[in-house]
mmCIF file of C-alpha atoms in Angstrom:
data_model
loop_
_atom_site.group_PDB
_atom_site.id
_atom_site.type_symbol
_atom_site.label_atom_id
_atom_site.label_comp_id
_atom_site.label_asym_id
_atom_site.label_seq_id
_atom_site.Cartn_x
_atom_site.Cartn_y
_atom_site.Cartn_z
ATOM 1 C CA MET A 1 0.264 0.311 0.020
ATOM 2 C CA SER A 2 1.764 2.447 -1.327
ATOM 3 C CA GLN A 3 1.119 6.321 1.228
ATOM 4 C CA VAL A 4 0.145 9.072 0.178
ATOM 5 C CA PRO A 5 2.779 13.251 1.131
ATOM 6 C CA LEU A 6 1.640 15.034 2.864
ATOM 7 C CA ALA A 7 1.497 18.283 1.832
ATOM 8 C CA PRO A 8 3.680 20.926 3.863
ATOM 9 C CA ALA A 9 1.999 23.370 6.341
ATOM 10 C CA PRO A 10 1.689 26.520 4.509
ATOM 11 C CA TYR A 11 4.700 29.016 6.254
ATOM 12 C CA ASP A 12 4.009 32.194 7.911
ATOM 13 C CA ALA A 13 6.086 34.848 8.386
ATOM 14 C CA SER A 14 4.769 36.087 11.885
ATOM 15 C CA PHE A 15 6.376 33.034 13.330
ATOM 16 C CA ASP A 16 8.915 33.310 12.362
ATOM 17 C CA ALA A 17 9.285 37.612 13.615
ATOM 18 C CA ARG A 18 8.447 36.352 17.148
ATOM 19 C CA PRO A 19 11.536 37.675 19.174
ATOM 20 C CA GLY A 20 13.637 35.624 21.717
ATOM 21 C CA ARG A 21 12.874 32.887 18.039
ATOM 22 C CA LYS A 22 16.845 31.096 17.446
ATOM 23 C CA ASP A 23 16.707 29.777 13.812
ATOM 24 C CA GLY A 24 14.874 26.737 12.864
ATOM 25 C CA GLU A 25 13.210 25.782 16.624
ATOM 26 C CA PRO A 26 9.687 25.227 15.855
ATOM 27 C CA VAL A 27 7.359 27.430 17.655
ATOM 28 C CA ALA A 28 3.997 26.445 17.874
ATOM 29 C CA PRO A 29 1.165 28.775 16.933
ATOM 30 C CA ARG A 30 -0.268 31.139 20.031
ATOM 31 C CA ARG A 31 -4.034 30.068 20.543
ATOM 32 C CA ARG A 32 -6.207 33.969 21.442
ATOM 33 C CA GLY A 33 -6.911 34.680 24.835
ATOM 34 C CA ARG A 34 -3.782 32.495 26.275
ATOM 35 C CA LEU A 35 -0.426 33.951 28.009
ATOM 36 C CA ARG A 36 2.561 33.028 25.546
ATOM 37 C CA ASN A 37 3.599 30.303 28.399
ATOM 38 C CA GLY A 38 0.487 28.814 26.497
ATOM 39 C CA GLN A 39 -1.566 29.215 29.475
ATOM 40 C CA ARG A 40 -5.159 30.738 30.415
ATOM 41 C CA ALA A 41 -5.369 33.825 32.178
ATOM 42 C CA GLY A 42 -7.639 33.233 35.284
ATOM 43 C CA TRP A 43 -10.242 34.079 36.959
ATOM 44 C CA PRO A 44 -8.311 37.459 38.243
ATOM 45 C CA ALA A 45 -7.104 38.243 35.705
ATOM 46 C CA TYR A 46 -10.762 39.169 33.885
ATOM 47 C CA VAL A 47 -12.081 40.534 36.896
ATOM 48 C CA PHE A 48 -8.570 43.141 36.966
ATOM 49 C CA LEU A 49 -9.451 44.052 33.898
ATOM 50 C CA ILE A 50 -13.157 44.793 34.485
ATOM 51 C CA ALA A 51 -12.562 46.360 37.140
ATOM 52 C CA VAL A 52 -9.950 48.620 35.273
ATOM 53 C CA LEU A 53 -12.264 49.402 32.122
ATOM 54 C CA ILE A 54 -15.470 50.268 34.959
ATOM 55 C CA ALA A 55 -13.264 52.296 36.688
ATOM 56 C CA SER A 56 -11.744 53.577 33.456
ATOM 57 C CA VAL A 57 -15.195 54.368 32.275
ATOM 58 C CA PHE A 58 -17.719 55.439 34.708
ATOM 59 C CA PRO A 59 -16.497 59.263 34.247
ATOM 60 C CA LEU A 60 -17.661 59.587 31.456
ATOM 61 C CA TYR A 61 -20.445 57.934 32.039
ATOM 62 C CA TRP A 62 -21.427 60.230 34.854
ATOM 63 C CA SER A 63 -20.544 62.790 33.399
ATOM 64 C CA PHE A 64 -23.270 61.845 30.301
ATOM 65 C CA LEU A 65 -25.777 61.509 33.351
ATOM 66 C CA ILE A 66 -25.432 64.486 35.272
ATOM 67 C CA GLY A 67 -25.318 66.275 31.579
ATOM 68 C CA SER A 68 -27.532 63.915 30.779
ATOM 69 C CA GLY A 69 -30.375 65.762 33.704
ATOM 70 C CA ASP A 70 -31.619 69.817 34.535
ATOM 71 C CA ALA A 71 -29.865 72.014 36.615
ATOM 72 C CA SER A 72 -31.211 70.834 40.070
ATOM 73 C CA THR A 73 -29.350 66.672 39.319
ATOM 74 C CA VAL A 74 -26.238 67.769 40.764
ATOM 75 C CA ASN A 75 -27.462 68.528 43.835
ATOM 76 C CA ARG A 76 -28.994 65.625 44.769
ATOM 77 C CA ARG A 77 -28.112 63.056 46.536
ATOM 78 C CA ASP A 78 -29.695 60.087 45.299
ATOM 79 C CA ILE A 79 -27.700 60.547 41.750
ATOM 80 C CA PRO A 80 -29.915 58.452 39.311
ATOM 81 C CA TRP A 81 -27.910 54.954 37.144
ATOM 82 C CA TRP A 82 -30.386 56.073 33.787
ATOM 83 C CA PRO A 83 -29.267 58.890 31.487
ATOM 84 C CA GLY A 84 -32.272 61.328 31.631
ATOM 85 C CA GLY A 85 -33.707 63.162 28.668
ATOM 86 C CA ASN A 86 -32.257 66.531 28.207
ATOM 87 C CA PHE A 87 -29.014 65.558 26.920
ATOM 88 C CA LEU A 88 -29.596 67.112 23.491
ATOM 89 C CA ALA A 89 -31.228 70.411 25.127
ATOM 90 C CA ASN A 90 -28.635 70.705 27.101
ATOM 91 C CA ALA A 91 -25.926 69.849 24.325
ATOM 92 C CA ALA A 92 -27.083 72.940 22.297
ATOM 93 C CA ALA A 93 -27.342 75.384 25.071
ATOM 94 C CA VAL A 94 -23.994 75.023 24.714
ATOM 95 C CA LEU A 95 -23.475 74.437 21.373
ATOM 96 C CA ASN A 96 -25.357 78.150 20.904
ATOM 97 C CA ASP A 97 -24.124 79.960 23.852
ATOM 98 C CA PRO A 98 -22.565 82.737 21.901
ATOM 99 C CA ALA A 99 -20.274 83.403 24.502
ATOM 100 C CA VAL A 100 -18.368 80.049 24.686
ATOM 101 C CA ASN A 101 -18.467 80.058 20.971
ATOM 102 C CA PHE A 102 -18.382 76.706 21.180
ATOM 103 C CA TRP A 103 -17.851 75.345 17.325
ATOM 104 C CA LYS A 104 -15.538 78.029 16.794
ATOM 105 C CA ALA A 105 -13.232 76.421 20.158
ATOM 106 C CA ILE A 106 -13.812 72.062 17.944
ATOM 107 C CA GLY A 107 -12.049 73.914 15.010
ATOM 108 C CA ASN A 108 -8.989 75.443 17.769
ATOM 109 C CA SER A 109 -8.443 72.449 19.274
ATOM 110 C CA ILE A 110 -8.387 70.214 16.578
ATOM 111 C CA LEU A 111 -6.393 72.235 14.525
ATOM 112 C CA VAL A 112 -3.710 72.338 17.679
ATOM 113 C CA SER A 113 -3.549 69.513 18.183
ATOM 114 C CA THR A 114 -2.793 68.059 14.727
ATOM 115 C CA VAL A 115 -0.463 70.261 14.049
ATOM 116 C CA VAL A 116 1.539 69.897 16.816
ATOM 117 C CA SER A 117 1.190 66.327 17.260
ATOM 118 C CA VAL A 118 2.777 66.018 14.180
ATOM 119 C CA SER A 119 5.851 69.082 14.645
ATOM 120 C CA VAL A 120 6.422 67.418 17.298
ATOM 121 C CA VAL A 121 6.879 63.081 15.853
ATOM 122 C CA PHE A 122 9.224 64.964 13.192
ATOM 123 C CA PHE A 123 11.006 67.287 14.518
ATOM 124 C CA SER A 124 11.465 65.587 17.767
ATOM 125 C CA THR A 125 11.790 61.583 15.954
ATOM 126 C CA LEU A 126 14.479 64.342 13.687
ATOM 127 C CA ALA A 127 16.227 65.102 16.182
ATOM 128 C CA GLY A 128 16.620 61.453 18.221
ATOM 129 C CA TYR A 129 17.581 60.142 15.214
ATOM 130 C CA ALA A 130 20.770 62.832 15.871
ATOM 131 C CA PHE A 131 21.857 62.192 18.983
ATOM 132 C CA ALA A 132 21.419 58.350 18.441
ATOM 133 C CA LYS A 133 23.025 57.163 15.673
ATOM 134 C CA LEU A 134 25.187 60.505 14.908
ATOM 135 C CA ARG A 135 28.262 61.829 15.663
ATOM 136 C CA PHE A 136 28.752 65.714 16.238
ATOM 137 C CA ARG A 137 30.874 67.874 18.754
ATOM 138 C CA GLY A 138 29.124 68.696 22.058
ATOM 139 C CA SER A 139 26.270 65.311 21.858
ATOM 140 C CA ARG A 140 26.382 64.427 24.920
ATOM 141 C CA PRO A 141 25.920 67.773 26.710
ATOM 142 C CA LEU A 142 23.632 69.576 24.621
ATOM 143 C CA LEU A 143 21.171 65.817 24.539
ATOM 144 C CA VAL A 144 21.654 65.927 28.949
ATOM 145 C CA PHE A 145 20.887 69.839 29.070
ATOM 146 C CA VAL A 146 17.574 69.289 26.696
ATOM 147 C CA ILE A 147 16.805 66.609 29.529
ATOM 148 C CA ALA A 148 16.957 68.938 32.654
ATOM 149 C CA THR A 149 14.684 71.095 31.136
ATOM 150 C CA MET A 150 12.233 68.243 31.813
ATOM 151 C CA ALA A 151 12.852 69.741 35.551
ATOM 152 C CA VAL A 152 11.721 73.412 34.850
ATOM 153 C CA PRO A 153 7.562 73.449 36.212
ATOM 154 C CA THR A 154 5.523 74.660 32.617
ATOM 155 C CA GLN A 155 5.020 77.825 36.006
ATOM 156 C CA LEU A 156 8.285 79.740 35.394
ATOM 157 C CA GLY A 157 8.718 80.487 32.158
ATOM 158 C CA VAL A 158 5.352 81.128 31.195
ATOM 159 C CA VAL A 159 6.180 85.426 32.337
ATOM 160 C CA PRO A 160 9.391 84.910 29.652
ATOM 161 C CA LEU A 161 7.046 83.508 27.231
ATOM 162 C CA PHE A 162 4.077 85.542 27.216
ATOM 163 C CA LEU A 163 6.515 88.038 26.260
ATOM 164 C CA VAL A 164 8.449 86.656 23.609
ATOM 165 C CA MET A 165 5.130 85.863 22.376
ATOM 166 C CA ARG A 166 3.983 89.606 23.042
ATOM 167 C CA ASP A 167 7.182 90.872 20.946
ATOM 168 C CA LEU A 168 6.112 88.558 17.734
ATOM 169 C CA GLN A 169 1.834 89.971 17.458
ATOM 170 C CA LEU A 170 1.369 86.324 18.884
ATOM 171 C CA GLN A 171 -0.891 87.634 21.717
ATOM 172 C CA GLY A 172 -4.902 86.555 21.387
ATOM 173 C CA THR A 173 -3.850 84.199 17.821
ATOM 174 C CA ILE A 174 -3.735 80.333 17.648
ATOM 175 C CA GLY A 175 0.282 81.072 16.484
ATOM 176 C CA ALA A 176 1.307 81.550 20.136
ATOM 177 C CA VAL A 177 -0.401 78.307 21.557
ATOM 178 C CA ILE A 178 1.172 76.003 18.285
ATOM 179 C CA LEU A 179 4.881 77.182 18.209
ATOM 180 C CA PRO A 180 6.503 76.428 22.162
ATOM 181 C CA ALA A 181 5.139 73.026 21.497
ATOM 182 C CA LEU A 182 6.601 72.426 17.741
ATOM 183 C CA VAL A 183 8.787 70.327 19.739
ATOM 184 C CA THR A 184 9.261 68.757 23.256
ATOM 185 C CA ALA A 185 11.864 68.231 25.337
ATOM 186 C CA PHE A 186 10.539 64.436 26.099
ATOM 187 C CA GLY A 187 9.961 63.795 22.474
ATOM 188 C CA VAL A 188 13.859 64.277 22.099
ATOM 189 C CA PHE A 189 14.397 61.727 24.877
ATOM 190 C CA TRP A 190 11.894 59.254 23.917
ATOM 191 C CA MET A 191 12.952 59.522 20.071
ATOM 192 C CA THR A 192 16.899 59.235 21.262
ATOM 193 C CA GLN A 193 16.123 56.026 24.024
ATOM 194 C CA TYR A 194 13.605 53.862 21.222
ATOM 195 C CA LEU A 195 16.691 54.387 18.351
ATOM 196 C CA SER A 196 20.006 54.021 20.013
ATOM 197 C CA GLN A 197 18.456 50.871 20.166
ATOM 198 C CA ALA A 198 15.983 50.292 17.051
ATOM 199 C CA LEU A 199 17.386 51.242 14.846
ATOM 200 C CA PRO A 200 20.521 49.259 13.582
ATOM 201 C CA SER A 201 24.056 51.715 12.298
ATOM 202 C CA GLU A 202 24.356 48.704 9.775
ATOM 203 C CA LEU A 203 21.424 49.145 8.199
ATOM 204 C CA ILE A 204 22.503 54.182 8.502
ATOM 205 C CA GLU A 205 26.122 53.004 7.104
ATOM 206 C CA ALA A 206 24.746 50.562 4.336
ATOM 207 C CA ALA A 207 22.211 53.207 2.647
ATOM 208 C CA ARG A 208 24.914 55.348 2.821
ATOM 209 C CA VAL A 209 27.517 52.858 0.391
ATOM 210 C CA ASP A 210 24.366 53.237 -1.536
ATOM 211 C CA GLY A 211 25.297 56.233 -2.227
ATOM 212 C CA ALA A 212 21.961 58.135 -0.423
ATOM 213 C CA SER A 213 22.506 61.450 1.419
ATOM 214 C CA MET A 214 21.609 61.896 4.995
ATOM 215 C CA ILE A 215 17.950 63.748 4.713
ATOM 216 C CA ARG A 216 17.343 60.082 2.534
ATOM 217 C CA THR A 217 18.191 58.534 4.796
ATOM 218 C CA PHE A 218 16.306 59.997 8.186
ATOM 219 C CA TRP A 219 12.984 60.432 5.981
ATOM 220 C CA SER A 220 13.977 56.409 3.885
ATOM 221 C CA VAL A 221 15.830 54.033 7.001
ATOM 222 C CA ALA A 222 15.358 56.015 10.253
ATOM 223 C CA LEU A 223 11.765 57.507 10.329
ATOM 224 C CA PRO A 224 9.966 53.877 9.111
ATOM 225 C CA ALA A 225 12.342 51.866 11.836
ATOM 226 C CA ALA A 226 10.339 54.747 14.024
ATOM 227 C CA ARG A 227 6.730 54.275 13.741
ATOM 228 C CA PRO A 228 5.924 52.688 16.978
ATOM 229 C CA ALA A 229 7.409 54.963 18.550
ATOM 230 C CA ALA A 230 6.344 57.991 16.555
ATOM 231 C CA ALA A 231 2.361 56.334 16.877
ATOM 232 C CA MET A 232 3.084 56.817 21.031
ATOM 233 C CA LEU A 233 4.140 59.934 21.140
ATOM 234 C CA ALA A 234 1.677 60.516 18.056
ATOM 235 C CA LEU A 235 -1.084 59.878 20.518
ATOM 236 C CA PHE A 236 -0.520 61.084 23.723
ATOM 237 C CA THR A 237 0.858 64.819 21.726
ATOM 238 C CA PHE A 238 -2.972 65.014 20.901
ATOM 239 C CA ILE A 239 -4.356 64.277 24.063
ATOM 240 C CA ALA A 240 -2.432 66.272 26.467
ATOM 241 C CA THR A 241 -2.656 69.010 23.798
ATOM 242 C CA TRP A 242 -6.210 68.988 23.645
ATOM 243 C CA THR A 243 -6.785 69.003 27.655
ATOM 244 C CA ASN A 244 -4.464 71.434 27.723
ATOM 245 C CA PHE A 245 -6.311 74.187 29.317
ATOM 246 C CA PHE A 246 -3.176 76.909 31.371
ATOM 247 C CA TRP A 247 -1.494 78.301 28.460
ATOM 248 C CA PRO A 248 -4.734 78.602 25.446
ATOM 249 C CA PHE A 249 -5.960 80.366 28.820
ATOM 250 C CA ILE A 250 -3.017 82.625 29.657
ATOM 251 C CA VAL A 251 -2.669 83.368 25.941
ATOM 252 C CA LEU A 252 -5.876 83.649 24.073
ATOM 253 C CA ASN A 253 -8.516 85.489 23.901
ATOM 254 C CA PRO A 254 -12.343 84.188 25.039
ATOM 255 C CA GLN A 255 -13.530 85.044 21.641
ATOM 256 C CA ASP A 256 -11.230 82.505 20.291
ATOM 257 C CA PRO A 257 -10.557 79.821 22.728
ATOM 258 C CA THR A 258 -9.916 76.138 22.854
ATOM 259 C CA LEU A 259 -12.182 74.252 23.830
ATOM 260 C CA PRO A 260 -10.222 73.101 27.829
ATOM 261 C CA VAL A 261 -11.056 77.200 27.581
ATOM 262 C CA ALA A 262 -14.543 77.465 26.335
ATOM 263 C CA LEU A 263 -15.581 74.703 29.031
ATOM 264 C CA SER A 264 -14.103 76.854 31.448
ATOM 265 C CA LEU A 265 -16.408 79.743 30.232
ATOM 266 C CA LEU A 266 -19.748 77.371 30.907
ATOM 267 C CA GLN A 267 -18.739 78.273 34.448
ATOM 268 C CA SER A 268 -17.549 81.768 34.184
ATOM 269 C CA ASN A 269 -21.306 83.004 35.556
ATOM 270 C CA HIS A 270 -22.587 83.423 39.085
ATOM 271 C CA PHE A 271 -25.263 80.599 38.335
ATOM 272 C CA VAL A 272 -23.442 76.946 37.576
ATOM 273 C CA ASP A 273 -25.627 74.578 35.492
ATOM 274 C CA TYR A 274 -23.768 72.016 35.692
ATOM 275 C CA SER A 275 -25.943 69.343 33.738
ATOM 276 C CA ILE A 276 -24.783 72.188 31.354
ATOM 277 C CA VAL A 277 -21.612 72.068 32.082
ATOM 278 C CA LEU A 278 -20.561 68.168 31.996
ATOM 279 C CA ALA A 279 -22.679 67.651 28.972
ATOM 280 C CA GLY A 280 -20.137 70.591 27.350
ATOM 281 C CA VAL A 281 -17.190 68.160 29.008
ATOM 282 C CA VAL A 282 -19.279 65.160 27.202
ATOM 283 C CA LEU A 283 -19.378 66.895 23.206
ATOM 284 C CA SER A 284 -15.344 68.254 24.513
ATOM 285 C CA THR A 285 -14.772 63.649 24.538
ATOM 286 C CA ILE A 286 -16.588 62.532 21.256
ATOM 287 C CA PRO A 287 -13.437 63.365 18.425
ATOM 288 C CA LEU A 288 -11.157 61.567 20.970
ATOM 289 C CA LEU A 289 -12.765 58.790 21.210
ATOM 290 C CA ILE A 290 -13.914 58.761 17.557
ATOM 291 C CA LEU A 291 -9.521 59.280 17.142
ATOM 292 C CA PHE A 292 -9.027 55.580 19.611
ATOM 293 C CA VAL A 293 -12.437 53.632 17.764
ATOM 294 C CA VAL A 294 -10.669 54.916 13.573
ATOM 295 C CA ALA A 295 -7.731 54.496 14.839
ATOM 296 C CA GLY A 296 -6.774 51.742 18.392
ATOM 297 C CA LYS A 297 -6.241 49.530 16.328
ATOM 298 C CA GLN A 298 -3.289 50.541 14.822
ATOM 299 C CA LEU A 299 -2.127 52.524 17.874
ATOM 300 C CA VAL A 300 -2.552 49.747 19.877
ATOM 301 C CA SER A 301 -0.244 47.801 17.513
ATOM 302 C CA GLY A 302 2.552 50.503 17.405
ATOM 303 C CA ILE A 303 2.633 50.486 20.559
ATOM 304 C CA MET A 304 3.311 46.529 21.113
ATOM 305 C CA GLN A 305 6.020 46.566 18.292
ATOM 306 C CA GLY A 306 7.387 49.412 20.740
ATOM 307 C CA ALA A 307 7.828 47.857 22.926
ATOM 308 C CA ILE A 308 8.566 45.200 21.960
ATOM 309 C CA LYS A 309 11.938 46.593 20.723
ATOM 310 C CA GLY A 310 12.329 48.165 23.744
#
């Protein structure tokens, strides 16, 4: 009886790409819901994750509860667990308030957060590539100086920064919020640490042997290698810029605010209707939720790749 040869299993490149695997060592596929050692996560892990999920979602749900009620809801001892029917009316009051200019605040926040995130990622990657892979005089003292600036409180630099913006005639404009945030010391430090470990120097030398210029080497070799760390830096920078209140409140006019400044204007009257204020908070959170829904999978994938390489 002749034996029918078995067809070879299809090659899965993802197995060979796993970190820590030796050449030729067979790797069994990891099943969904199992840890790296093949064991299933126990119920304490699920209980912990559910508790973290509830703790993360509850503040937003509580804001929605108060925002869907009337002015007396926040003063009740028995706060209802189910939303009321006034959220659309409260949201309309926020959007149509001429003293707040909420639509313009949304546009300003989207513009500032997007420009600052793209700029921070580009310039931090450029500086990180220089500090991590290029040799030039004074690189180490300059990197130490950049890291040392992170220890200076933001409040100490407000007065000189305000005077600079006034001399540049940017006071009261969106440019006064964007210009000081185009690059951050944390971004430079983060990209320097990542590129020093994740980008092999042999790739840079090979690109130079092939005749690539310094800018072409950065654009074609360093920038793709920095994509996982850049995704995490962009996410954190966008959230920090979106929620930044201190500097925009000082430098911007109330007629041209960002979202945190506009929300503060809802509380400037003698009588504060917290149902309207929290309805505005929920509205200001919706763009961040859309960002996580649309790009959350790619961002988490980039963060996980960065964690493995780091």
